[in-house]
Structures are given as C-alpha cells and as structure tokens.
mmCIF file of C-alpha atoms in Angstrom:
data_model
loop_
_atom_site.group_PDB
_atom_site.id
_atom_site.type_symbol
_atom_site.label_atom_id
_atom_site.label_comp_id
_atom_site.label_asym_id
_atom_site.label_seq_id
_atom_site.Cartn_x
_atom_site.Cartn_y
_atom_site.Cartn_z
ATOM 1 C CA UNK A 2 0.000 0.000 0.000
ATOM 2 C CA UNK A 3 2.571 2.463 0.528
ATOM 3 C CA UNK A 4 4.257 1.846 -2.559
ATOM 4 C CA UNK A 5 1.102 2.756 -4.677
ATOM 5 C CA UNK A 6 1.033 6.002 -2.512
ATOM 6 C CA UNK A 7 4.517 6.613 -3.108
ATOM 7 C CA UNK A 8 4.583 5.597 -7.671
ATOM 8 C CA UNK A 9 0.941 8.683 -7.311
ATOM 9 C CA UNK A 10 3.063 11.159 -5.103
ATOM 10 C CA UNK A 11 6.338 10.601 -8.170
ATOM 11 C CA UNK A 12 3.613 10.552 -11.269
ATOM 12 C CA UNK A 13 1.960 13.923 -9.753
ATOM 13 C CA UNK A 14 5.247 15.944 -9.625
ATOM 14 C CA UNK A 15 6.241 14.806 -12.598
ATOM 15 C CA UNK A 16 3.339 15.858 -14.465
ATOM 16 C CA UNK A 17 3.283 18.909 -12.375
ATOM 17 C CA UNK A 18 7.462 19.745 -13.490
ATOM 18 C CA UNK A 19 6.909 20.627 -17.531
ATOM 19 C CA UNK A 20 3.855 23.083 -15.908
ATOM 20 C CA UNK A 21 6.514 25.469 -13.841
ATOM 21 C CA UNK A 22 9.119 25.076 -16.229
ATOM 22 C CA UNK A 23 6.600 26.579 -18.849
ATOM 23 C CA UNK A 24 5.508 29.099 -16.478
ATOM 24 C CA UNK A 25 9.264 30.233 -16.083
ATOM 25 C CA UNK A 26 9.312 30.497 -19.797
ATOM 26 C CA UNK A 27 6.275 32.510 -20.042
ATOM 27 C CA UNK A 28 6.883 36.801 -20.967
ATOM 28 C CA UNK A 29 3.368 38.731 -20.802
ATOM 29 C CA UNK A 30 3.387 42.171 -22.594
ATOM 30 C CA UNK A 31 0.923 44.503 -22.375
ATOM 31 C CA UNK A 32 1.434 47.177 -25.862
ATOM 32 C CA UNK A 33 0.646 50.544 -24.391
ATOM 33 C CA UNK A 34 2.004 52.302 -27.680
ATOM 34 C CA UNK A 35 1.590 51.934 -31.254
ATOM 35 C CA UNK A 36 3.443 53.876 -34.345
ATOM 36 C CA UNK A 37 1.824 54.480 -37.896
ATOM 37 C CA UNK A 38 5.116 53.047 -39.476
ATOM 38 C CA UNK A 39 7.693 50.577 -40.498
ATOM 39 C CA UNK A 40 10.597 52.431 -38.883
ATOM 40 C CA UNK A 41 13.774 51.184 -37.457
ATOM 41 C CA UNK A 42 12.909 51.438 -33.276
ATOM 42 C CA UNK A 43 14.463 50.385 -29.757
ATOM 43 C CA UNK A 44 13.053 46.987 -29.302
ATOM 44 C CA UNK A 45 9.739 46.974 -27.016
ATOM 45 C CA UNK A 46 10.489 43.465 -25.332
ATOM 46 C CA UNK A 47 13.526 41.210 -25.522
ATOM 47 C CA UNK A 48 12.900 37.559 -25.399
ATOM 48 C CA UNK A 49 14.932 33.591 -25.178
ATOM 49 C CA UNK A 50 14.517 31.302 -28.071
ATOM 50 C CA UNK A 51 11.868 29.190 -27.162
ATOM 51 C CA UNK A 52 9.717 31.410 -24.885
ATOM 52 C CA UNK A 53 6.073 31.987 -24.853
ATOM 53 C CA UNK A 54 4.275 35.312 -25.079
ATOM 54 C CA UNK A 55 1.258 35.913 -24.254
ATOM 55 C CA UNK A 56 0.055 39.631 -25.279
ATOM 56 C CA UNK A 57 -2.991 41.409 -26.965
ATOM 57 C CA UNK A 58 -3.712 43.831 -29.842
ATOM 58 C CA UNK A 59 -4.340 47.433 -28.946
ATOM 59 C CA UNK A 60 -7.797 48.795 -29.205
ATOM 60 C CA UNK A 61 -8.114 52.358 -30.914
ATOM 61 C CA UNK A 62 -10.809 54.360 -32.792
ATOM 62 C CA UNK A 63 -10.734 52.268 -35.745
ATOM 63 C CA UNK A 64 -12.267 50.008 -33.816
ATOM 64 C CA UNK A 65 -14.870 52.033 -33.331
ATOM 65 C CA UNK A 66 -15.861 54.835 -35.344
ATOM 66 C CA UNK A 67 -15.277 55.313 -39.354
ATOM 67 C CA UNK A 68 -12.429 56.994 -40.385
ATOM 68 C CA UNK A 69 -11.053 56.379 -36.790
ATOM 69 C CA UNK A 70 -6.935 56.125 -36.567
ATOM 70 C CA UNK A 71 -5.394 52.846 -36.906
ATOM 71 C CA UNK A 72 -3.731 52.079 -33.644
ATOM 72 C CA UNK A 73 -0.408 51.484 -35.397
ATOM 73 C CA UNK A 74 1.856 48.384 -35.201
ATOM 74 C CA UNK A 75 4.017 47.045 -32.334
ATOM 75 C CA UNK A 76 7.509 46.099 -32.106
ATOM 76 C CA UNK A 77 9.892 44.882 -32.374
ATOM 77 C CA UNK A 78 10.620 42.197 -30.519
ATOM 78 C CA UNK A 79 14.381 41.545 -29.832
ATOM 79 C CA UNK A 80 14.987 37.730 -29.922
ATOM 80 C CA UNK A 81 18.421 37.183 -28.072
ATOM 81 C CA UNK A 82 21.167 35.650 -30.066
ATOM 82 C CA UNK A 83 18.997 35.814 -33.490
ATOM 83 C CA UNK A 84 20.768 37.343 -36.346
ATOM 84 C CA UNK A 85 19.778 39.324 -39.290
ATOM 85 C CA UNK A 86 20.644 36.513 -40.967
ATOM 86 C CA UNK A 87 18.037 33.558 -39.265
ATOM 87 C CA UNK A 88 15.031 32.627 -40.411
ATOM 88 C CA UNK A 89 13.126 32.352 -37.277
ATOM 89 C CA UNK A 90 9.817 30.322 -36.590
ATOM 90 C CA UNK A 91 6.841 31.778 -34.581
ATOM 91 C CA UNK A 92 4.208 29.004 -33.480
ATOM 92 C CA UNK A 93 0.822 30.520 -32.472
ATOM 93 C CA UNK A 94 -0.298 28.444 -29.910
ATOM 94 C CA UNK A 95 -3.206 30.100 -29.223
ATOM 95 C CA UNK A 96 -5.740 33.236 -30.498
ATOM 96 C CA UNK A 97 -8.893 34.652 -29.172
ATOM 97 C CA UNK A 98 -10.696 37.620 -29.773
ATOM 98 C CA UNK A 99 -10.050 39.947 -26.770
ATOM 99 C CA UNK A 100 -12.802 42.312 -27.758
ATOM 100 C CA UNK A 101 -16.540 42.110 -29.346
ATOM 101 C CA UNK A 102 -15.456 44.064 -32.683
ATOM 102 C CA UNK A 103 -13.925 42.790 -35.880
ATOM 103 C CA UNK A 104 -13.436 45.355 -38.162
ATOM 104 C CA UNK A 105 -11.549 45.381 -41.896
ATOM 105 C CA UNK A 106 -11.615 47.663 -45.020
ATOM 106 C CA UNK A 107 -10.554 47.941 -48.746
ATOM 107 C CA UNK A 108 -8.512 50.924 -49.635
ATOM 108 C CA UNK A 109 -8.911 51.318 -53.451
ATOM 109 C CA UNK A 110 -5.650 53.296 -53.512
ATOM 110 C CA UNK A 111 -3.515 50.659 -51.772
ATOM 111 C CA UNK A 112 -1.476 47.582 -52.344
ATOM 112 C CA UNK A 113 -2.223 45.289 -54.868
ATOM 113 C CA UNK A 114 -5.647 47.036 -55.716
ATOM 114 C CA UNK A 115 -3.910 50.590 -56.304
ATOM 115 C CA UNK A 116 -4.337 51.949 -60.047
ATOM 116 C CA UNK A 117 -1.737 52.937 -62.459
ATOM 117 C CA UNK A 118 -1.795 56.548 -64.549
ATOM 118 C CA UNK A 119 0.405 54.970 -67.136
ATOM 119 C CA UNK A 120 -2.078 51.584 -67.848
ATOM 120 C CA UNK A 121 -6.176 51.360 -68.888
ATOM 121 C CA UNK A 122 -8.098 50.003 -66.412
ATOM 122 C CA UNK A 123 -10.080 46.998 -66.943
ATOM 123 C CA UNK A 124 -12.667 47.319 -64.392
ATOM 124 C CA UNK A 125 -13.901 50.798 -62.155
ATOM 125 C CA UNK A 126 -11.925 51.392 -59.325
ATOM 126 C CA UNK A 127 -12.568 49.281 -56.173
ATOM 127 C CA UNK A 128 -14.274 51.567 -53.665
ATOM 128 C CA UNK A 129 -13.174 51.892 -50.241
ATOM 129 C CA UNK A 130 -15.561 50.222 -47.676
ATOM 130 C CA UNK A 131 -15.001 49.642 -44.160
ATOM 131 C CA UNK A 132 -16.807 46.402 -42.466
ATOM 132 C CA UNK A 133 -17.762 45.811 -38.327
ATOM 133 C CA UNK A 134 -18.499 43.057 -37.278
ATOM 134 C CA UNK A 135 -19.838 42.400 -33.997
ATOM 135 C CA UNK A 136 -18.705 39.181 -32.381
ATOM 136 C CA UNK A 137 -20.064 36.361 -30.420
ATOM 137 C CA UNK A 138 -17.598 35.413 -27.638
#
C-alpha cells in the first residue's frame, strides 16, 4: 500500500514539473504604444529562443468609429542571439478575440488594388468600404 502512494506522489510531480518550467518560460506584454510606421525602433520586449508570449492587440478608434486612426503596429521584438541573418519560426499556440469588434476595409488606392496613370483600367476602381463586425464570444 505504501508503494502505490509513493509511484501517485512521483507521477503527480512529474506531471506537475513541464507546468513550472513553462511558467518560467512565459513573458506577458501589455502594448501601451503603437506607431503608424515601419521604422527602425528600440526593441519593445527582448525575449529567449523558445519562450512563450502571451500579449494582446491594442484597441483604438478604428475600432470604433469610421475613419477612426489605426492604432499602429508594435515592435519589435528583440529575440536574443537571433541574427539578421536567421530565419526564425513563430508558433501561435493560441488566439482569441479579446474584444466584441472585428473590423476590416478595402482601400482602393492601396497595395495590390492601387491603379496605375500609365495603364487602362479593366474594371472601375474598387471603392473603399469599411466592415464591423460584432462578435459572439
């Protein structure tokens, strides 16, 4: 009998061992800023190879009202020892919506949709249009 209690008691802190080590690994950012550009910055978090991150995306009046400002991008993130030279992989382990709104929009004028003075276009412009949707959670 006390060998069955002792084999439980080993099983449980092994199972219980990958758990903290993966809570050591664990970074949680919070973005408080976002910029309107692709421009060279000071990195806003500096992580290990093989951490996790848990973090959200930042909520601004596009959300919210049209022709609200984008709340802008953020980063980078400084991976230690990675070179401009890696190719480095990024495993999403896990998304969620952290609000009730989805929005998107078409920008005729940008991208691959954006005309061209010097060719004819085949079809009318594609107008802009903005789309909310309001999700279930």
């Amino acid at each position: 009998m006390n060998a069955n209690r002792g084999f439980g008691c080993r099983c449980w802190l092994i199972l219980l061992l990958p758990f903290s080590l993966l809570a050591q690994d664990t970074l949680r950012f919070t973005p408080t800023a976002g910029y309107q550009t692709f421009k060279v910055r000071e990195p806003v978090l500096r992580m290990k190879p093989g951490q996790v991150l848990i973090s959200e995306t930042m909520m601004g009046p596009y959300y919210t009202k049209e022709g609200g400002a984008w709340p802008g991008e953020v980063g980078p993130i400084y991976i230690e020892g990675a070179t401009p030279q890696d190719q480095l992989v990024v495993k999403l382990l896990r998304v969620r919506p952290n609000r009730d709104l989805a929005p998107a929009a078409i920008s005729g004028n940008f991208g691959g949709l954006a005309s061209d003075v010097r060719v004819r276009l085949l079809n009318p412009p594609v107008p802009n249009e903005r789309f909310l949707w309001q999700l279930d959670r």
